[in-house]
Tab-separated table of C-alpha atoms in Angstrom:
chain	number	residue	atom	x	y	z
A	292	UNK	CA	26.919	-8.703	-0.843
A	293	UNK	CA	28.134	-7.110	-4.742
A	294	UNK	CA	25.633	-4.160	-4.785
A	295	UNK	CA	25.694	-1.736	-8.338
A	296	UNK	CA	23.117	1.700	-8.347
A	297	UNK	CA	21.822	2.442	-11.579
A	298	UNK	CA	21.294	6.904	-11.172
A	299	UNK	CA	20.972	9.492	-12.709
A	300	UNK	CA	22.264	12.980	-11.162
A	301	UNK	CA	19.533	15.438	-10.108
A	302	UNK	CA	17.004	12.212	-9.612
A	303	UNK	CA	15.537	10.304	-6.954
A	304	UNK	CA	18.371	8.490	-7.107
A	305	UNK	CA	20.298	10.594	-4.704
A	306	UNK	CA	18.368	9.239	-2.013
A	307	UNK	CA	19.760	5.718	-2.405
A	308	UNK	CA	23.207	6.667	-3.280
A	309	UNK	CA	23.033	8.516	0.187
A	310	UNK	CA	21.819	5.637	2.033
A	311	UNK	CA	24.669	3.335	0.522
A	312	UNK	CA	27.022	5.384	2.205
A	313	UNK	CA	25.446	5.758	4.970
A	314	UNK	CA	24.854	2.468	5.866
A	315	UNK	CA	28.745	1.871	4.950
A	316	UNK	CA	27.899	-0.333	1.837
A	317	UNK	CA	30.636	-1.177	-0.483
A	318	UNK	CA	28.675	-0.648	-4.324
A	319	UNK	CA	29.412	0.090	-7.783
A	320	UNK	CA	27.737	3.066	-9.329
A	321	UNK	CA	26.662	3.425	-13.359
A	322	UNK	CA	25.580	6.791	-14.385
A	323	UNK	CA	22.773	6.535	-17.019
A	324	UNK	CA	22.309	9.914	-19.487
A	325	UNK	CA	19.203	10.960	-19.599
A	326	UNK	CA	19.999	13.465	-22.186
A	327	UNK	CA	20.560	10.242	-24.783
A	328	UNK	CA	17.671	8.505	-23.137
A	329	UNK	CA	19.518	5.420	-22.168
A	330	UNK	CA	17.169	4.717	-19.719
A	331	UNK	CA	15.142	3.013	-22.669
A	332	UNK	CA	18.112	1.496	-24.219
A	333	UNK	CA	18.041	-2.253	-24.836
A	334	UNK	CA	20.224	-2.579	-22.413
A	335	UNK	CA	19.329	-0.946	-19.459
A	336	UNK	CA	15.713	-1.885	-20.073
A	337	UNK	CA	17.046	-5.590	-19.082
A	338	UNK	CA	17.987	-4.362	-15.683
A	339	UNK	CA	14.949	-1.960	-15.228
A	340	UNK	CA	11.983	-2.757	-17.902
A	341	UNK	CA	10.413	0.300	-16.359
A	342	UNK	CA	13.416	2.441	-17.626
A	343	UNK	CA	13.303	3.935	-14.733
A	344	UNK	CA	16.379	5.241	-12.633
A	345	UNK	CA	17.539	3.988	-9.325
A	346	UNK	CA	17.821	0.283	-10.183
A	347	UNK	CA	20.073	-2.006	-7.302
A	348	UNK	CA	21.484	-4.842	-8.877
A	349	UNK	CA	22.195	-7.388	-5.994
A	350	UNK	CA	23.310	-10.585	-5.837
A	351	UNK	CA	19.808	-12.024	-5.949
A	352	UNK	CA	18.757	-9.793	-8.489
A	353	UNK	CA	17.445	-6.534	-9.375
A	354	UNK	CA	15.695	-4.276	-7.197
A	355	UNK	CA	13.717	-0.712	-8.312
A	356	UNK	CA	11.503	2.059	-6.322
A	357	UNK	CA	13.133	4.155	-3.988
A	358	UNK	CA	11.306	2.624	-0.656
A	359	UNK	CA	11.952	-0.544	-1.568
A	360	UNK	CA	15.547	0.183	-2.040
A	361	UNK	CA	16.179	1.977	0.684
A	362	UNK	CA	14.067	-0.679	3.160
A	363	UNK	CA	16.770	-3.201	1.657
A	364	UNK	CA	19.583	-1.390	2.530
A	365	UNK	CA	18.703	-0.554	5.924
A	366	UNK	CA	17.680	-4.170	6.233
A	367	UNK	CA	20.827	-5.803	4.785
A	368	UNK	CA	23.462	-3.230	6.856
A	369	UNK	CA	21.626	-3.701	10.433
A	370	UNK	CA	24.168	-2.107	12.232
A	371	UNK	CA	23.551	1.604	10.876
A	372	UNK	CA	20.081	1.375	12.056
A	373	UNK	CA	18.591	3.099	9.574
A	374	UNK	CA	14.844	1.528	9.781
A	375	UNK	CA	13.111	0.599	13.187
A	376	UNK	CA	12.373	-3.271	11.479
A	377	UNK	CA	11.387	-4.414	15.112
A	378	UNK	CA	8.586	-2.107	15.567
A	379	UNK	CA	5.814	-3.034	13.589
A	380	UNK	CA	4.032	0.545	14.037
A	381	UNK	CA	7.576	2.840	13.879
A	382	UNK	CA	8.551	0.917	10.387
A	383	UNK	CA	4.663	1.750	9.051
A	384	UNK	CA	5.304	5.444	10.236
A	385	UNK	CA	8.250	5.162	8.034
A	386	UNK	CA	6.992	3.035	5.138
A	387	UNK	CA	3.988	6.076	4.961
A	388	UNK	CA	6.352	9.133	4.949
A	389	UNK	CA	8.290	7.762	2.196
A	390	UNK	CA	5.584	6.412	0.688
A	391	UNK	CA	3.809	9.942	0.476
A	392	UNK	CA	7.218	10.894	-0.849
A	393	UNK	CA	6.979	8.660	-4.053
A	394	UNK	CA	3.034	8.257	-4.691
A	395	UNK	CA	2.046	12.664	-3.830
A	396	UNK	CA	4.789	14.693	-3.482
A	397	UNK	CA	7.715	13.223	-6.605
A	398	UNK	CA	4.844	12.967	-8.679
A	399	UNK	CA	3.478	16.484	-8.104
A	400	UNK	CA	7.022	17.150	-8.840
A	401	UNK	CA	7.056	15.434	-12.045
A	402	UNK	CA	4.375	17.058	-13.628
A	403	UNK	CA	6.716	20.108	-14.179
A	404	UNK	CA	8.749	18.013	-16.854
A	405	UNK	CA	7.235	15.099	-17.344
A	406	UNK	CA	3.369	16.005	-18.025
A	407	UNK	CA	3.849	14.136	-21.302
A	408	UNK	CA	3.413	11.124	-19.016
A	409	UNK	CA	-0.101	11.914	-18.075
A	410	UNK	CA	-1.499	13.956	-21.370
A	411	UNK	CA	-0.456	14.272	-25.090
A	412	UNK	CA	-1.422	17.651	-25.514
A	413	UNK	CA	0.923	20.435	-25.064
A	414	UNK	CA	-1.418	22.814	-23.554
A	415	UNK	CA	-2.215	20.729	-20.971
A	416	UNK	CA	1.781	20.559	-20.100
A	417	UNK	CA	1.542	23.998	-19.852
A	418	UNK	CA	-1.173	23.780	-17.323
A	419	UNK	CA	0.326	21.288	-15.005
A	420	UNK	CA	3.619	22.937	-15.067
A	421	UNK	CA	1.382	25.956	-14.170
A	422	UNK	CA	0.327	24.501	-10.618
A	423	UNK	CA	3.262	22.759	-9.571
A	424	UNK	CA	4.542	25.321	-7.247
A	425	UNK	CA	1.490	25.511	-5.867
A	426	UNK	CA	1.352	21.566	-4.987
A	427	UNK	CA	5.039	20.995	-3.882
A	428	UNK	CA	4.488	24.040	-1.174
A	429	UNK	CA	1.437	22.244	0.226
A	430	UNK	CA	2.876	19.297	0.311
A	431	UNK	CA	5.797	20.940	2.220
A	432	UNK	CA	3.649	22.875	4.279
A	433	UNK	CA	2.315	19.417	5.243
A	434	UNK	CA	5.730	18.381	5.986
A	435	UNK	CA	6.400	20.927	8.200
A	436	UNK	CA	3.476	21.375	10.017
A	437	UNK	CA	2.661	17.675	10.583
A	438	UNK	CA	4.764	14.529	9.370
A	439	UNK	CA	8.280	16.182	10.701
A	440	UNK	CA	9.116	15.655	14.141
A	441	UNK	CA	12.578	17.057	14.396
A	442	UNK	CA	15.513	16.747	14.595
A	443	UNK	CA	14.904	14.544	12.021
A	444	UNK	CA	12.377	13.166	9.897
A	445	UNK	CA	11.158	10.421	12.449
A	446	UNK	CA	12.093	12.430	15.889
A	447	UNK	CA	15.239	11.317	17.574
A	448	UNK	CA	16.627	8.821	15.511
A	449	UNK	CA	17.919	8.625	11.383
A	450	UNK	CA	15.793	6.781	8.955
A	451	UNK	CA	15.392	6.057	5.649
A	452	UNK	CA	13.228	8.943	5.464
A	453	UNK	CA	16.178	11.962	6.134
A	454	UNK	CA	17.717	11.314	3.112
A	455	UNK	CA	14.741	10.752	0.659
A	456	UNK	CA	13.458	14.081	2.041
A	457	UNK	CA	16.637	15.514	1.484
A	458	UNK	CA	16.427	14.687	-2.238
A	459	UNK	CA	12.975	16.117	-2.805
A	460	UNK	CA	13.842	19.222	-1.009
A	461	UNK	CA	16.646	19.949	-3.068
A	462	UNK	CA	14.293	20.453	-6.238
A	463	UNK	CA	12.240	22.933	-4.351
A	464	UNK	CA	13.527	25.885	-5.774
A	465	UNK	CA	13.245	24.853	-9.360
A	466	UNK	CA	9.653	24.034	-9.077
A	467	UNK	CA	9.489	27.495	-7.748
A	468	UNK	CA	8.606	27.435	-4.151
A	469	UNK	CA	10.255	29.138	-1.784
A	470	UNK	CA	11.807	26.906	1.149
A	471	UNK	CA	12.097	29.738	3.591
A	472	UNK	CA	8.588	28.889	4.418
A	473	UNK	CA	9.512	25.556	5.694
A	474	UNK	CA	11.953	26.577	8.754
A	475	UNK	CA	12.383	22.756	10.112
A	476	UNK	CA	12.540	21.318	6.793
A	477	UNK	CA	15.234	23.729	5.754
A	478	UNK	CA	17.128	23.573	8.626
A	479	UNK	CA	17.026	19.973	8.121
A	480	UNK	CA	18.362	19.998	4.648
A	481	UNK	CA	21.233	22.240	6.022
A	482	UNK	CA	22.442	19.684	8.284
A	483	UNK	CA	21.824	16.752	5.766
A	484	UNK	CA	24.136	18.542	3.461
A	485	UNK	CA	26.681	18.792	6.565
A	486	UNK	CA	26.724	14.791	6.790
A	487	UNK	CA	29.524	12.950	5.661
A	488	UNK	CA	28.237	10.397	3.532
A	489	UNK	CA	25.816	13.126	1.602
A	490	UNK	CA	28.855	15.227	0.481
A	491	UNK	CA	30.148	11.933	-0.672
A	492	UNK	CA	27.159	11.043	-2.422
A	493	UNK	CA	26.479	14.264	-4.126
A	494	UNK	CA	30.579	14.719	-4.850
A	495	UNK	CA	30.438	11.425	-6.886
A	496	UNK	CA	26.941	12.850	-8.773
A	497	UNK	CA	28.429	15.900	-9.586
A	498	UNK	CA	31.902	14.326	-10.901
A	499	UNK	CA	30.525	11.441	-13.158
B	73	UNK	CA	-4.652	-4.501	19.391
B	74	UNK	CA	-7.765	-2.055	18.431
B	75	UNK	CA	-7.717	-1.698	14.742
B	76	UNK	CA	-9.799	0.670	13.104
B	77	UNK	CA	-9.564	1.063	8.947
B	78	UNK	CA	-11.177	4.266	7.612
B	79	UNK	CA	-12.202	3.460	4.161
B	80	UNK	CA	-14.637	4.594	1.164
B	81	UNK	CA	-15.558	1.616	-1.117
B	82	UNK	CA	-14.603	2.072	-4.564
B	83	UNK	CA	-10.986	2.974	-3.941
B	84	UNK	CA	-7.802	1.590	-2.554
B	85	UNK	CA	-8.386	1.267	0.877
B	86	UNK	CA	-9.884	-1.894	-0.379
B	87	UNK	CA	-6.489	-3.265	-0.314
B	88	UNK	CA	-6.009	-2.904	3.330
B	89	UNK	CA	-9.776	-4.336	4.067
B	90	UNK	CA	-8.946	-7.103	2.688
B	91	UNK	CA	-5.648	-7.754	4.242
B	92	UNK	CA	-7.457	-7.346	7.692
B	93	UNK	CA	-9.071	-10.027	6.547
B	94	UNK	CA	-6.468	-12.296	5.041
B	95	UNK	CA	-4.723	-11.748	8.442
B	96	UNK	CA	-7.783	-12.667	10.476
B	97	UNK	CA	-7.569	-9.294	11.957
B	98	UNK	CA	-10.503	-8.351	14.431
B	99	UNK	CA	-10.922	-4.545	13.374
B	100	UNK	CA	-13.640	-1.937	13.081
B	101	UNK	CA	-14.026	-0.006	9.916
B	102	UNK	CA	-15.762	3.496	9.733
B	103	UNK	CA	-17.092	4.272	5.719
B	104	UNK	CA	-15.700	7.946	4.505
B	105	UNK	CA	-18.219	9.690	2.488
B	106	UNK	CA	-16.577	10.923	-0.989
B	107	UNK	CA	-19.811	12.360	-2.294
B	108	UNK	CA	-20.515	14.682	0.806
B	109	UNK	CA	-16.495	15.467	0.661
B	110	UNK	CA	-15.974	13.637	3.892
B	111	UNK	CA	-12.644	13.108	3.518
B	112	UNK	CA	-11.950	17.253	4.146
B	113	UNK	CA	-14.400	17.447	7.365
B	114	UNK	CA	-12.858	18.884	10.144
B	115	UNK	CA	-13.346	15.570	12.425
B	116	UNK	CA	-11.640	13.127	9.066
B	117	UNK	CA	-8.780	15.564	8.979
B	118	UNK	CA	-7.450	15.028	12.969
B	119	UNK	CA	-7.184	11.352	11.982
B	120	UNK	CA	-5.383	11.824	8.583
B	121	UNK	CA	-4.466	15.729	7.760
B	122	UNK	CA	-3.819	14.611	3.874
B	123	UNK	CA	-7.599	14.027	3.771
B	124	UNK	CA	-7.393	10.840	1.954
B	125	UNK	CA	-8.177	7.103	2.590
B	126	UNK	CA	-6.813	4.360	3.815
B	127	UNK	CA	-6.043	5.454	7.423
B	128	UNK	CA	-5.519	2.608	9.951
B	129	UNK	CA	-5.765	3.934	13.295
B	130	UNK	CA	-3.941	1.574	15.832
B	131	UNK	CA	-3.109	1.318	19.753
B	132	UNK	CA	-0.057	3.231	18.952
B	133	UNK	CA	-1.295	6.150	16.284
B	134	UNK	CA	-2.960	6.131	12.737
B	135	UNK	CA	-0.900	4.891	9.616
B	136	UNK	CA	-1.383	6.181	6.225
B	137	UNK	CA	-0.191	4.596	3.082
B	138	UNK	CA	-1.500	1.230	1.610
B	139	UNK	CA	1.872	0.017	1.586
B	140	UNK	CA	2.612	0.980	5.108
B	141	UNK	CA	-0.430	-0.244	6.100
B	142	UNK	CA	-0.148	-4.189	4.111
B	143	UNK	CA	3.443	-4.272	5.835
B	144	UNK	CA	2.120	-2.965	9.093
B	145	UNK	CA	-0.818	-5.777	9.210
B	146	UNK	CA	1.513	-8.576	7.753
B	147	UNK	CA	4.147	-7.883	10.160
B	148	UNK	CA	1.413	-7.981	12.588
B	149	UNK	CA	-0.112	-11.215	12.285
B	150	UNK	CA	2.890	-13.102	11.687
B	151	UNK	CA	0.860	-16.146	11.273
B	152	UNK	CA	-0.396	-15.101	7.935
B	153	UNK	CA	2.767	-15.110	6.558
B	154	UNK	CA	1.872	-11.926	3.856
B	155	UNK	CA	5.229	-11.366	3.794
B	156	UNK	CA	8.771	-12.198	3.893
B	157	UNK	CA	10.448	-10.071	6.378
B	158	UNK	CA	13.500	-12.061	6.962
B	159	UNK	CA	14.487	-12.146	3.475
B	160	UNK	CA	15.522	-8.863	2.872
B	161	UNK	CA	15.588	-9.190	-1.246
B	162	UNK	CA	12.236	-10.948	-1.140
B	163	UNK	CA	10.614	-8.465	1.080
B	164	UNK	CA	12.392	-6.230	-1.351
B	165	UNK	CA	10.438	-7.311	-4.521
B	166	UNK	CA	7.448	-6.745	-2.383
B	167	UNK	CA	7.637	-3.483	-1.667
B	168	UNK	CA	8.752	-2.606	-5.015
B	169	UNK	CA	5.773	-3.863	-6.385
B	170	UNK	CA	3.539	-2.614	-3.865
B	171	UNK	CA	5.136	0.922	-4.328
B	172	UNK	CA	4.831	1.047	-8.506
B	173	UNK	CA	1.254	0.514	-7.546
B	174	UNK	CA	1.161	3.199	-5.362
B	175	UNK	CA	3.336	5.262	-7.161
B	176	UNK	CA	2.842	5.027	-10.969
B	177	UNK	CA	-0.239	2.294	-11.496
B	178	UNK	CA	-2.621	4.275	-8.956
B	179	UNK	CA	-1.384	7.779	-10.332
B	180	UNK	CA	-1.938	7.082	-13.658
B	181	UNK	CA	-5.645	5.765	-12.960
B	182	UNK	CA	-6.169	8.990	-10.396
B	183	UNK	CA	-5.630	11.297	-13.843
B	184	UNK	CA	-9.148	10.260	-15.346
B	185	UNK	CA	-11.148	11.532	-12.313
B	186	UNK	CA	-8.865	13.879	-10.102
B	187	UNK	CA	-7.093	15.777	-12.901
B	188	UNK	CA	-7.679	18.513	-10.592
B	189	UNK	CA	-4.902	17.594	-8.434
B	190	UNK	CA	-2.661	18.900	-11.411
B	191	UNK	CA	-3.864	21.165	-13.458
B	192	UNK	CA	-6.426	23.785	-12.786
B	193	UNK	CA	-7.897	24.092	-16.808
B	194	UNK	CA	-10.813	21.796	-17.835
B	195	UNK	CA	-9.744	21.176	-21.078
B	196	UNK	CA	-6.079	19.826	-19.487
B	197	UNK	CA	-8.425	17.897	-17.537
B	198	UNK	CA	-10.069	16.252	-20.659
B	199	UNK	CA	-6.447	15.640	-22.087
B	200	UNK	CA	-5.228	13.584	-18.675
B	201	UNK	CA	-8.789	11.485	-19.625
B	202	UNK	CA	-7.750	10.347	-23.003
B	203	UNK	CA	-4.452	9.267	-22.082
B	204	UNK	CA	-5.757	6.822	-18.983
B	205	UNK	CA	-6.730	3.611	-20.880
B	206	UNK	CA	-3.127	3.691	-22.842
B	207	UNK	CA	-1.111	4.357	-19.322
B	208	UNK	CA	-3.345	1.844	-17.749
B	209	UNK	CA	-2.702	-0.796	-20.520
B	210	UNK	CA	1.251	-0.114	-20.229
B	211	UNK	CA	0.835	-1.067	-16.615
B	212	UNK	CA	-0.527	-4.118	-16.959
B	213	UNK	CA	1.505	-4.854	-19.762
B	214	UNK	CA	4.153	-4.826	-17.841
B	215	UNK	CA	3.107	-6.647	-15.197
B	216	UNK	CA	1.378	-9.631	-16.870
B	217	UNK	CA	5.220	-10.079	-18.940
B	218	UNK	CA	7.511	-8.789	-16.559
B	219	UNK	CA	6.635	-8.821	-13.152
B	220	UNK	CA	3.740	-11.112	-11.853
B	221	UNK	CA	5.785	-14.213	-11.099
B	222	UNK	CA	2.463	-16.536	-10.948
B	223	UNK	CA	0.364	-18.284	-9.443
B	224	UNK	CA	0.560	-15.281	-6.930
B	225	UNK	CA	2.371	-12.135	-7.862
B	226	UNK	CA	5.445	-13.146	-6.198
B	227	UNK	CA	5.488	-16.773	-6.941
B	228	UNK	CA	4.129	-19.723	-4.669
B	229	UNK	CA	3.388	-17.431	-1.984
B	230	UNK	CA	0.492	-15.025	-1.523
B	231	UNK	CA	1.607	-11.734	0.011
B	232	UNK	CA	0.409	-8.304	0.643
B	233	UNK	CA	0.781	-8.003	-3.277
B	234	UNK	CA	-2.219	-9.899	-3.879
B	235	UNK	CA	-4.857	-7.901	-2.579
B	236	UNK	CA	-2.994	-4.529	-3.958
B	237	UNK	CA	-3.311	-5.649	-7.170
B	238	UNK	CA	-6.653	-6.920	-7.246
B	239	UNK	CA	-8.028	-4.075	-5.742
B	240	UNK	CA	-6.280	-1.841	-8.688
B	241	UNK	CA	-7.791	-4.234	-11.248
B	242	UNK	CA	-11.308	-3.532	-10.325
B	243	UNK	CA	-10.554	-0.407	-11.838
B	244	UNK	CA	-9.740	-1.361	-15.812
B	245	UNK	CA	-13.398	-1.734	-17.091
B	246	UNK	CA	-13.655	2.117	-16.100
B	247	UNK	CA	-10.512	3.063	-17.239
B	248	UNK	CA	-11.146	1.841	-21.072
B	249	UNK	CA	-8.849	-1.126	-20.508
B	250	UNK	CA	-9.927	-4.362	-21.793
B	251	UNK	CA	-8.819	-6.943	-19.702
B	252	UNK	CA	-8.686	-9.937	-21.499
B	253	UNK	CA	-5.361	-8.887	-22.749
B	254	UNK	CA	-3.629	-9.631	-19.516
B	255	UNK	CA	-4.554	-13.635	-19.209
B	256	UNK	CA	-2.119	-14.091	-15.975
B	257	UNK	CA	-4.060	-10.959	-14.440
B	258	UNK	CA	-7.220	-11.685	-15.215
B	259	UNK	CA	-6.707	-15.427	-13.790
B	260	UNK	CA	-5.445	-13.697	-10.635
B	261	UNK	CA	-8.297	-11.304	-10.542
B	262	UNK	CA	-10.811	-14.285	-10.232
B	263	UNK	CA	-9.141	-16.307	-7.752
B	264	UNK	CA	-9.197	-13.247	-5.425
B	265	UNK	CA	-12.747	-12.796	-6.428
B	266	UNK	CA	-13.257	-16.456	-4.781
B	267	UNK	CA	-11.518	-16.228	-1.777
B	268	UNK	CA	-13.390	-15.782	1.430
B	269	UNK	CA	-11.677	-13.225	2.676
B	270	UNK	CA	-12.386	-10.820	-0.572
B	271	UNK	CA	-15.467	-11.893	-0.349
B	272	UNK	CA	-16.378	-10.478	3.827
B	273	UNK	CA	-14.174	-7.403	2.259
B	274	UNK	CA	-16.134	-6.799	-0.895
B	275	UNK	CA	-19.409	-7.386	0.455
B	276	UNK	CA	-18.890	-5.558	3.523
B	277	UNK	CA	-18.236	-1.950	1.060
B	278	UNK	CA	-21.092	-3.362	-0.558
B	279	UNK	CA	-23.544	-3.399	2.358
B	280	UNK	CA	-22.319	0.122	4.220
């Protein structure tokens, strides 16, 4: 299988990058430069008409959206055991966690830098920025107290939830949140950063 | 399998309600009254600490988040063939579509009535409301031109994407969008409304 990941450093594409490494996949990467607005270039819009990253080009076509890419990689590399496809409820929990990250946590974060998506008034953007730390704190309070099973997100088994949550924890300081408030999440973040696959993905994004 | 769906009429819980009907599942429903703020009641927070609908109680525990519930029902009732679990790429496309609905389309819609989630300033809420029609139009332009394969969302096969998209099209008029702009989506909406399973779910929500 030929795989090519379109990514931008510092974005949620890191989750897909890490999962490709964890799966032992062979893949190419293409860096999309947000500062040059390359995600809106005609060439990239042919890959992903939404003008966002990540996008994963496969032999069958292009996949977008982090929860979809993560599950696709897990299912394509079953030996890596990154998602419990044979157990509908266990897989449902994985999906529910990743769906919460994409539709609530990432969206809350996006209101700091990308308020222009939801309002044209600069004063509204400033009002949105002011609430980001509070919202991200509430999300990670809930993750810490209700969702995180430990030692990994889903419990004893490392899954595609772990790289995704790790990716979003990388944004906490810039979002004005003190990560020491979440001891289990912070410990998870340290153990994730120590994994060889995570280091390879981070090194590749820093070097690009 | 014992299943119980917590829902509120007019919300995205309709997608789960329809998919349970399409799957031929036996299930109970519990109506959560948003006007009484029942989603934040201590009893409901024990079911779903996020204080949102839908939530599906199963024999193994509670599932939340529409994309997760839809895939769980599809996987639990394989005879209904509501998702292509045996084809990682085809399933990835289903997931990508549903993930776009939850993380982009639903979020854009939510800025009309629930701007308080992302800012405290009433002027910011008004600025968000003003942009909802434009954002929802852009989303459905993209669905109409790039994502919708026809006759169903994914092509020849009816999947869990169809009830979910149908649910969000129910909001277009109130969001200030003219659905006649999207002929394929509008035709799909009519064909969906004519399905017996959809009528049963809608009737049940209206009667409650």
